[in-house]
Amino acid sequence: TGGSCAAGGSIMARALLKIQRYFRRKPVRFFSFILLYLTAGSLVFLHSGFSGDSGQAGRDPLTLAENGPLSSESRGLGLIGRVFKDTRRAARFGPPWMKGNGQDGPAWVSAGSRSRGAKGKNTKETEDGRAKYIGCYVDDTQKRALRGVSFFDYKKMTVFRCQDNCAERGYMYAGLEFGAECYCGHKIQAANVSESECNMECKGEKSNLCGGANRLSIYRLELSQESARRYGSAIFKGCFRRPDNVTLALPVGAVIQNMSVDKCVDMCTEKEFSLAALAGDKCHCGFPTILFTLHEPEEEELCIHRCAGEDFESCGNDEYFVVYQTQVQDNRCMDRRFLPTRSKQLTALASFPGAGNTWARHLIELATGYYTGSYYFDGSLYNKGFKGERDHWRSGRTICIKTHESGRKEIESFDSSILIIRNPYKALMAEFNRKYGGHIGFASQAHWKGKEWPEFVKNYAPWWASHTLDWLKYGKNVHVVHFEDLKQDLFLKLKRMVLFLGLEVSEDRLLCVVGQKDGNFKRSGLRKLEYDPYTPEMRATIDGLIRTVDATLKQRKVTRVPEDYRPR
Ligand SMILES: *[C@@H]1O[C@H](CO)[C@@H](O)[C@H](O)[C@H]1NC(C)=O
Ligand SMILES: *[C@@H]1O[C@H](CO)[C@@H](O)[C@H](O)[C@H]1NC(C)=O
Ligand SMILES: *[C@@H]1O[C@H](CO)[C@@H](O)[C@H](O)[C@H]1NC(C)=O
């Protein structure tokens, strides 16, 4: 079964898509795009569960409304969440005066391909019989038959949805297993077996078969023109000095005639590597490791060297490699499990709602290889791969426990905590969108312009501050992480979190996490608000609260609030 990783919220979706399309042919500029993207507050992480969402959104107005371009969580409340609602502890954080409201709400990105928007078309084509069933195949959890991205959905998997997701990412094959799991790949690395062994109904459509136990029903996808080009598309990572030992750092390489970015990316994708490094007429494939960390990008000019097969592309040279990230999933950080022995120490992953808690959970799960738990229960998160979600928060089987609580008693029940602090201006907007977004995932103009927004700010802004101050005051052994710093320097901040959790750091694993962070990023979730929703009075209040928090952080000798939102 696949794990799951997802995305943080953001603004500027459409603009970014456009920019990205524009820069596709000008890869050198792609770096600026990534920077812009990060500044916009959006990091996407996508593996299994969340890729599942993406295929549906945008298919037609109906499913779009259901899935929303934004929050898988808010949606889950309506759909899957319902199933568990009565039997499990409900979400119950909130300002002390509010009971039982909502869930965590970083804006999950769930729709849109990073390559382009013309997905509906693609979808249609698959539907019109562009995918051909080719047989029932053996699968093995240790050696997957299809090694691209994967996702699962125990409620709603359909053949079409799986095909759609794989096609969208440019894969050649889509395979369904166990009624609920979808695997994509560029080649099938297993033997076929008798049809009778693929005998499980799809969870989302009883009329179709979706493999069996360790059996895959595999389809070959006839890629449209659109997908074919997407297959060649990849994320520009930058210009990097050649590693000391190329064969060690990038184990597979070949000389390519009429070299182009697409040719090298295709080769590395075909060989299931997440990095394609171009060096003149040579193409090297590998993964980011301590031998090739991608931590120190060079001036892009150093890499400029016209590709033999593509006049407008730069193919690097012997000393400086142009590096792209392919769509191949880096599986080195995808495995997760529960703690082998129950921990007596309970570590909180505390944050104000809307401050990126779920994103942090993803990062921690990938970086440590252990599931995280939650003080609440959200069925949709469970179904998307947060297996620790169903544990009681005191089970001791999870590496840390998500919570938005801010009561002294709740805080004191943890032995240590990672406290995520996010710019309140951003967190409030994210939470407001989540709270009023309903199925579509965005608060409507009426909410922003009406009395809800000022009311919300009045209640929540002070809670942002008291939440933080309470954790600093009552929390034992608090490790402060600023959301903005985490985005800025994921590797280092994540490394510190892993150390704080008392685990050994595997740098290769961290590099895998960092690579996967934007490895599959998609259209960002938050619709850009056309105007500034904060009035001068609100700003005065919030700035005052930030100052108070900042002063306390300073006094506690921990990292102060980032400059970019520290009032001057
Ligand atoms: C595997 O596929 C081939 C070609 O489609 C078919 O002839 C053969 O019977 C299949 N093997 C099994 C065990 O069904
Ligand atoms: C690179 O590493 C390989 C494998 O360890 C080794 O055989 C080779 O000699 C090294 N090459 C250089 C140039 O150091
Ligand atoms: C490379 O380009 C030349 C000239 O356009 C063409 O004749 C040749 O077939 C190409 N070679 C490959 C391997 O694509």
XYZ file of C-alpha atoms and ligand atoms in Angstrom:
610
model
C 0.000 0.000 0.000
C 1.222 3.405 -0.742
C 1.788 6.105 1.772
C 0.679 9.579 1.291
C 2.009 13.007 1.124
C 0.538 16.241 0.319
C 0.588 19.841 0.077
C 0.653 23.118 1.824
C -1.480 25.992 0.966
C -1.066 28.977 -1.147
C -2.177 31.833 -3.210
C -1.634 32.794 -6.791
C -2.662 29.573 -8.391
C -3.576 30.706 -11.807
C -0.815 33.167 -12.223
C 1.682 30.535 -11.313
C 0.322 28.070 -13.761
C 0.689 30.597 -16.490
C 4.158 31.506 -15.453
C 5.092 27.918 -15.332
C 3.777 27.263 -18.795
C 5.657 30.250 -19.994
C 8.879 29.077 -18.485
C 8.570 25.574 -19.670
C 10.578 26.401 -22.721
C 12.865 28.621 -20.728
C 13.993 26.257 -18.055
C 16.641 28.577 -16.782
C 13.951 30.761 -15.370
C 12.187 27.969 -13.665
C 14.165 28.580 -10.556
C 12.568 31.938 -10.125
C 9.253 30.258 -10.488
C 10.016 27.943 -7.622
C 11.094 30.857 -5.495
C 7.937 32.697 -6.314
C 5.986 29.635 -5.533
C 7.608 29.277 -2.146
C 7.110 32.905 -1.363
C 3.483 32.453 -2.145
C 3.332 30.058 0.726
C 2.737 26.924 -1.135
C 4.548 23.714 -0.941
C 3.186 20.692 -2.405
C 3.895 17.262 -1.538
C 2.211 14.626 -3.326
C 2.337 10.992 -3.341
C -0.445 8.632 -2.942
C -3.619 9.802 -1.343
C -3.420 13.249 -2.571
C -2.698 12.433 -6.082
C -5.973 10.661 -5.877
C -7.790 13.868 -5.372
C -6.161 15.564 -8.205
C -7.478 13.386 -10.899
C -11.000 14.150 -10.047
C -10.908 17.798 -9.527
C -11.344 19.541 -12.735
C -12.967 16.655 -14.452
C -16.241 18.441 -14.580
C -17.975 21.098 -12.599
C -19.704 18.566 -10.423
C -16.681 16.730 -9.200
C -14.843 19.965 -8.948
C -17.398 21.178 -6.516
C -17.095 18.013 -4.566
C -13.361 17.931 -4.349
C -12.687 21.570 -4.434
C -9.408 22.900 -5.570
C -8.526 23.367 -1.967
C -8.924 21.343 1.065
C -9.080 17.633 1.087
C -9.807 17.956 4.724
C -12.875 20.046 4.597
C -14.173 17.796 1.927
C -13.394 14.741 3.949
C -15.620 16.068 6.622
C -18.522 15.845 4.285
C -17.745 12.558 2.687
C -15.495 10.090 4.312
C -15.308 11.857 7.594
C -18.939 11.239 8.177
C -18.386 7.574 8.509
C -16.207 7.943 11.510
C -17.688 10.977 13.045
C -19.956 9.350 15.533
C -17.716 6.587 16.643
C -14.513 8.467 17.156
C -13.500 11.444 19.132
C -14.497 14.467 17.215
C -12.380 17.437 16.441
C -12.699 19.653 19.410
C -10.088 22.293 19.332
C -11.075 25.858 18.978
C -10.864 29.012 20.875
C -11.848 28.246 24.425
C -15.262 29.765 23.869
C -16.066 27.704 20.848
C -16.808 24.048 21.028
C -16.303 21.386 18.478
C -15.484 23.392 15.441
C -13.778 22.029 12.440
C -10.416 20.628 11.730
C -6.989 21.672 10.863
C -6.774 23.630 7.739
C -3.663 24.111 5.766
C -4.851 24.450 2.259
C -4.246 21.190 0.546
C -3.646 21.341 -3.053
C -5.684 18.826 -4.772
C -6.092 19.790 -8.326
C -4.407 20.748 -11.483
C -1.376 19.322 -13.060
C 1.801 21.176 -12.635
C 2.354 20.831 -16.289
C -0.807 22.301 -17.594
C -4.431 22.824 -17.161
C -5.929 21.038 -20.104
C -6.790 18.050 -18.063
C -10.401 17.666 -18.856
C -9.461 16.875 -22.392
C -6.983 14.318 -21.372
C -9.493 12.691 -19.139
C -12.012 12.391 -21.910
C -9.561 10.709 -24.140
C -8.801 8.068 -21.598
C -12.475 7.540 -21.186
C -13.017 7.207 -24.884
C -11.230 3.907 -24.829
C -7.722 5.244 -24.947
C -6.658 2.809 -22.291
C -6.329 -0.856 -23.080
C -6.620 -3.640 -20.568
C -3.588 -5.864 -20.840
C -3.876 -8.406 -18.075
C -3.580 -9.556 -14.506
C -0.106 -9.333 -13.013
C 1.704 -10.364 -9.863
C 2.640 -7.607 -7.445
C 4.920 -7.747 -4.458
C 5.128 -5.178 -1.682
C 8.912 -5.477 -1.702
C 9.293 -5.373 -5.452
C 6.504 -3.445 -7.056
C 5.474 -4.330 -10.566
C 4.751 -0.655 -11.290
C 7.177 1.753 -9.686
C 5.867 5.182 -10.378
C 3.521 7.117 -8.149
C 0.771 5.348 -6.299
C -2.271 6.269 -4.320
C -5.151 4.510 -2.724
C -8.684 5.182 -1.727
C -10.591 2.643 0.279
C -13.901 4.235 -0.482
C -13.916 5.500 -3.990
C -11.347 3.843 -6.198
C -12.402 3.356 -9.779
C -10.545 2.106 -12.831
C -11.065 5.375 -14.556
C -9.762 7.435 -11.700
C -6.593 5.399 -11.546
C -6.051 5.598 -15.281
C -6.689 9.280 -15.208
C -4.160 9.919 -12.488
C -1.475 7.880 -14.163
C -2.178 9.379 -17.582
C -2.042 12.835 -16.166
C 1.459 12.193 -14.955
C 2.543 10.775 -18.226
C 2.811 7.152 -17.216
C 2.448 4.346 -19.659
C 0.683 1.915 -17.343
C -1.981 2.095 -14.666
C -2.548 -0.857 -12.352
C -5.239 -1.471 -9.775
C -4.841 -3.727 -6.800
C -6.871 -4.930 -3.843
C -9.905 -2.997 -5.007
C -8.473 0.248 -3.733
C -4.883 0.822 -4.746
C -3.592 2.463 -7.868
C -0.032 2.195 -9.174
C 1.507 3.917 -12.145
C 4.628 2.954 -14.012
C 6.595 3.210 -17.188
C 7.151 -0.489 -17.404
C 5.788 -3.659 -15.861
C 8.333 -5.509 -13.819
C 6.468 -8.705 -13.052
C 4.821 -11.710 -14.686
C 1.210 -12.054 -15.739
C -1.082 -14.614 -14.208
C -4.484 -16.077 -14.883
C -7.330 -13.610 -15.173
C -9.197 -15.355 -12.408
C -6.701 -14.047 -9.864
C -7.762 -10.452 -10.437
C -11.065 -10.864 -8.740
C -11.719 -7.928 -6.435
C -14.380 -5.356 -7.112
C -13.307 -1.734 -7.182
C -14.324 0.051 -4.004
C -15.865 2.827 -5.996
C -17.629 0.802 -8.691
C -18.924 -2.680 -8.145
C -19.165 -3.279 -11.857
C -15.416 -3.282 -12.407
C -12.514 -5.389 -11.213
C -9.562 -3.765 -9.493
C -6.965 -6.482 -9.174
C -6.742 -8.735 -6.155
C -4.514 -9.423 -3.180
C -1.038 -8.823 -4.589
C -2.550 -8.874 -8.045
C -2.727 -5.945 -10.413
C -5.219 -5.332 -13.196
C -3.003 -3.399 -15.593
C -4.019 -1.026 -18.345
C -1.832 0.507 -20.999
C -2.566 4.168 -21.445
C -2.583 5.563 -24.919
C -1.078 8.894 -24.172
C -2.499 11.891 -25.850
C -0.281 14.502 -27.397
C -0.737 16.482 -24.243
C 0.417 13.695 -21.972
C 3.245 12.781 -24.234
C 4.712 16.204 -23.843
C 4.065 16.106 -20.174
C 6.037 12.929 -20.004
C 9.024 14.958 -21.014
C 8.287 17.771 -18.654
C 10.172 18.013 -15.428
C 11.108 20.483 -12.777
C 14.213 22.526 -13.312
C 16.403 22.282 -10.212
C 19.304 24.424 -11.279
C 22.883 24.399 -12.400
C 25.236 22.349 -10.252
C 28.918 21.570 -10.207
C 29.670 18.045 -11.283
C 29.883 15.686 -8.311
C 33.344 14.384 -7.411
C 32.581 10.919 -8.569
C 29.868 11.013 -11.177
C 29.373 7.271 -11.468
C 28.931 7.012 -7.746
C 26.639 10.007 -7.393
C 24.596 9.442 -10.526
C 24.792 5.738 -11.187
C 23.275 5.555 -14.655
C 24.520 7.562 -17.589
C 24.698 7.524 -21.358
C 25.730 9.622 -24.297
C 22.648 10.821 -26.121
C 22.625 11.820 -29.761
C 20.956 15.120 -30.530
C 20.707 15.706 -26.819
C 17.784 17.671 -25.421
C 16.196 18.162 -22.033
C 13.331 15.909 -22.992
C 15.594 13.120 -24.139
C 17.557 13.062 -20.917
C 14.483 13.436 -18.744
C 12.813 10.641 -20.673
C 15.779 8.390 -20.248
C 15.967 8.940 -16.498
C 12.206 8.612 -16.127
C 12.278 5.381 -18.034
C 14.976 4.115 -15.701
C 12.942 5.268 -12.696
C 15.287 7.920 -11.349
C 14.104 11.176 -9.894
C 17.007 13.272 -11.198
C 18.151 13.878 -14.729
C 21.486 15.685 -15.020
C 22.577 16.984 -18.387
C 26.246 17.347 -19.158
C 26.676 18.306 -22.811
C 25.875 15.188 -24.755
C 25.856 13.031 -21.655
C 22.821 12.314 -19.548
C 23.184 11.104 -15.963
C 20.423 9.730 -13.777
C 20.231 9.302 -10.034
C 18.669 10.438 -6.804
C 19.707 13.315 -4.569
C 22.148 11.909 -2.016
C 24.907 13.265 0.171
C 27.125 12.908 -2.895
C 24.835 15.167 -4.873
C 22.714 17.179 -2.493
C 21.603 20.004 -4.772
C 22.232 22.305 -1.845
C 24.552 24.652 -3.678
C 23.225 25.847 -6.998
C 25.756 27.674 -9.163
C 25.271 30.651 -11.408
C 23.108 29.464 -14.235
C 25.428 31.050 -16.777
C 27.996 28.401 -15.979
C 25.662 25.795 -17.393
C 24.779 27.552 -20.588
C 25.599 25.332 -23.475
C 23.246 24.804 -26.351
C 21.750 21.359 -26.638
C 22.693 19.571 -29.830
C 19.118 18.598 -30.459
C 17.268 21.673 -29.207
C 18.396 25.196 -30.028
C 16.690 26.936 -27.167
C 17.669 24.658 -24.375
C 20.721 24.525 -22.220
C 22.329 21.132 -21.793
C 25.196 21.878 -19.438
C 28.760 20.713 -19.866
C 31.371 18.482 -18.302
C 31.890 20.696 -15.278
C 28.405 22.076 -14.713
C 25.288 19.967 -14.935
C 21.798 21.182 -15.658
C 19.563 19.226 -13.336
C 15.897 18.389 -13.666
C 13.640 16.466 -11.397
C 11.625 13.850 -13.208
C 8.174 12.710 -12.230
C 9.544 9.506 -10.798
C 8.686 9.162 -7.175
C 11.632 8.801 -4.873
C 10.667 5.786 -2.824
C 13.513 6.065 -0.339
C 11.326 8.034 2.053
C 7.932 6.548 1.401
C 7.852 3.667 3.835
C 6.262 4.371 7.183
C 5.392 2.309 10.211
C 4.368 2.568 13.813
C 6.993 2.810 16.522
C 8.351 -0.693 17.200
C 8.074 -0.213 20.968
C 5.514 1.970 22.625
C 6.877 5.301 23.626
C 6.123 6.619 27.072
C 7.050 10.107 26.039
C 4.298 12.001 24.280
C 5.441 14.665 21.872
C 2.923 17.180 20.612
C 2.959 18.703 17.165
C 1.201 21.846 18.257
C -0.048 24.619 16.076
C -2.780 27.122 15.600
C -5.278 25.959 12.940
C -4.248 26.991 9.472
C -0.576 26.980 10.383
C 0.533 24.014 8.336
C 0.208 21.267 10.892
C -0.751 18.601 8.406
C 2.035 19.555 6.073
C 4.482 19.305 8.961
C 3.060 15.898 9.781
C 3.752 14.737 6.278
C 7.289 15.961 6.412
C 7.885 14.327 9.754
C 6.409 11.029 8.617
C 8.578 10.986 5.533
C 11.686 12.132 7.318
C 11.395 9.716 10.226
C 9.570 6.804 8.656
C 7.088 6.749 11.541
C 3.418 7.588 11.600
C 2.210 10.630 13.439
C -0.881 10.669 15.580
C -3.573 13.165 16.303
C -5.486 14.483 19.233
C -8.518 14.415 16.969
C -9.790 12.065 14.397
C -10.286 12.872 10.769
C -11.384 9.957 8.640
C -10.333 11.605 5.432
C -6.791 11.964 6.690
C -6.782 8.337 7.731
C -7.983 7.261 4.341
C -5.259 9.270 2.735
C -2.515 7.467 4.511
C -2.141 9.046 7.920
C -2.460 5.684 9.542
C -1.716 7.059 12.975
C -4.893 9.088 12.808
C -6.975 6.213 14.128
C -4.813 5.545 17.166
C -5.741 7.015 20.481
C -3.418 9.939 20.952
C -1.903 8.265 23.991
C -1.254 4.999 22.178
C 2.495 5.599 22.203
C 2.774 4.168 18.710
C 3.246 7.471 16.919
C 6.256 9.736 16.708
C 4.349 12.906 17.563
C 0.754 13.990 17.982
C -1.028 16.749 16.143
C -2.961 19.115 18.358
C -4.494 22.557 18.220
C -5.357 22.588 21.908
C -4.241 25.464 24.011
C -5.566 24.669 27.455
C -3.020 24.331 30.215
C -4.149 20.836 31.137
C -3.931 19.606 27.546
C -0.541 21.192 27.070
C 0.795 19.701 30.263
C -0.229 16.225 29.223
C 2.609 16.207 26.708
C 6.214 15.592 27.657
C 7.609 17.688 24.860
C 6.372 19.518 21.830
C 7.194 20.896 18.438
C 5.399 24.204 18.210
C 4.720 25.398 14.672
C 4.186 29.134 14.459
C 2.921 30.717 11.277
C 2.400 34.289 10.220
C -1.042 35.046 11.716
C -2.046 37.057 8.667
C -1.648 33.924 6.580
C -2.929 31.465 9.149
C -6.112 33.410 9.773
C -6.918 33.579 6.087
C -6.224 29.895 5.603
C -8.412 28.969 8.529
C -11.165 31.336 7.453
C -11.193 29.770 4.004
C -11.332 26.348 5.524
C -14.067 27.247 7.952
C -16.306 28.961 5.442
C -15.144 27.190 2.358
C -17.592 24.337 2.407
C -17.256 22.053 -0.541
C -15.525 24.487 -2.762
C -12.857 25.228 -0.260
C -12.910 28.986 -0.330
C -14.811 31.458 1.689
C -17.061 33.410 -0.617
C -16.832 37.118 -1.261
C -19.918 37.471 0.883
C -18.084 35.981 3.830
C -15.029 38.146 3.341
C -17.068 41.280 2.865
C -19.724 40.437 5.404
C -19.599 40.414 9.143
C -18.063 36.935 9.370
C -14.533 38.030 8.588
C -14.217 40.865 11.114
C -15.884 38.679 13.700
C -13.503 35.864 12.918
C -10.437 38.072 13.164
C -11.677 39.503 16.425
C -11.970 36.027 17.943
C -9.125 34.177 16.326
C -6.325 36.721 16.263
C -6.041 36.880 20.062
C -6.265 33.111 20.116
C -3.298 32.902 17.733
C -1.244 34.771 20.312
C -2.587 33.037 23.407
C -2.126 29.658 21.766
C 1.534 30.376 21.180
C 2.113 31.986 24.554
C 0.404 29.136 26.395
C 2.532 26.528 24.733
C 5.649 28.511 25.529
C 4.489 28.891 29.112
C 3.081 25.475 29.982
C 4.801 23.275 27.453
C 7.690 21.143 28.633
C 10.659 21.051 26.317
C 9.262 23.110 23.462
C 10.952 23.157 20.064
C 9.798 26.199 18.132
C 9.578 25.956 14.350
C 8.466 28.883 12.260
C 6.458 27.709 9.306
C 8.164 30.257 7.071
C 11.617 29.038 8.097
C 10.580 25.494 7.416
C 9.696 26.370 3.859
C 12.824 28.406 3.495
C 15.240 25.730 4.616
C 13.415 22.477 4.720
C 16.468 20.287 4.970
C 17.978 21.929 8.015
C 14.745 22.570 9.869
C 13.555 19.063 9.270
C 16.868 17.678 10.379
C 16.529 19.548 13.659
C 13.032 18.216 14.146
C 14.203 14.666 13.597
C 16.975 15.186 16.145
C 14.516 16.744 18.558
C 12.364 13.647 18.209
C 15.349 11.656 19.380
C 15.981 9.860 16.128
C 19.042 9.411 14.035
C 19.162 11.516 10.933
C 19.482 9.876 7.566
C 20.566 12.656 5.277
C 19.697 10.713 2.175
C 16.227 10.271 3.507
C 15.950 13.988 4.194
C 17.114 14.719 0.672
C 14.409 12.421 -0.564
C 11.841 14.366 1.455
C 13.124 17.653 0.125
C 12.989 16.327 -3.422
C 9.471 15.064 -2.998
C 8.364 18.337 -1.529
C 8.074 19.999 -4.882
C 8.596 16.906 -6.898
C 5.014 16.633 -7.887
C 3.663 19.977 -7.127
C 0.403 20.979 -8.534
C -1.814 23.941 -8.859
C -1.814 25.737 -5.581
C -4.934 25.795 -3.599
C -5.897 29.152 -2.284
C -7.694 31.431 -4.596
C -5.993 34.736 -4.579
C -8.016 37.346 -2.868
C -8.120 40.460 -4.980
C -7.737 42.805 -2.101
C -6.274 42.996 1.373
C -8.936 41.769 3.783
C -7.218 43.312 6.786
C -8.357 46.747 7.835
C -5.875 49.131 9.477
C -7.550 48.429 12.831
C -7.142 44.688 12.367
C -3.524 45.214 11.401
C -2.898 47.302 14.465
C -4.315 44.559 16.674
C -2.486 41.733 14.922
C 0.815 43.616 14.861
C 0.436 44.141 18.588
C -0.101 40.416 19.090
C 2.908 39.585 16.942
C 5.021 41.958 19.017
C 3.918 40.257 22.198
C 4.714 36.817 20.841
C 8.018 38.025 19.427
C 9.025 39.573 22.742
C 8.257 36.326 24.529
C 10.250 34.318 22.021
C 13.155 36.677 22.404
C 12.967 36.464 26.167
C 12.903 32.656 25.928
C 15.967 32.860 23.671
C 14.302 30.958 20.877
C 14.054 31.952 17.237
C 12.076 35.131 16.943
C 9.284 35.599 14.423
C 10.623 35.826 10.879
C 11.520 39.291 9.639
C 8.976 39.226 6.879
C 6.067 39.572 9.218
C 7.689 41.115 12.279
C 6.146 44.554 12.640
C 8.638 47.350 12.494
C 0.076 -14.101 -19.961
O -0.182 -13.342 -21.117
C -0.077 -14.065 -22.323
C -0.240 -13.100 -23.473
O -1.362 -12.322 -23.317
C -1.112 -15.190 -22.348
O -1.024 -15.945 -23.533
C -0.887 -16.085 -21.146
O -1.892 -17.079 -21.084
C -0.873 -15.290 -19.856
N -0.468 -16.113 -18.738
C -1.317 -16.574 -17.817
C -0.748 -17.394 -16.732
O -2.514 -16.355 -17.886
C 34.122 6.332 -8.393
O 33.610 5.331 -7.537
C 33.691 4.028 -8.084
C 32.965 3.098 -7.157
O 33.383 3.263 -5.806
C 35.143 3.664 -8.239
O 35.250 2.374 -8.775
C 35.812 4.662 -9.162
O 37.175 4.418 -9.249
C 35.580 6.087 -8.662
N 36.034 7.008 -9.683
C 36.807 8.059 -9.392
C 37.162 8.933 -10.536
O 37.172 8.321 -8.258
C 20.141 13.685 -35.089
O 19.854 14.753 -35.944
C 20.239 14.538 -37.311
C 20.018 15.798 -38.083
O 18.772 16.403 -37.749
C 19.423 13.351 -37.851
O 19.801 13.103 -39.170
C 19.699 12.140 -36.997
O 18.888 11.058 -37.412
C 19.405 12.423 -35.518
N 19.828 11.296 -34.718
C 19.098 10.786 -33.759
C 19.635 9.615 -33.052
O 18.014 11.272 -33.431
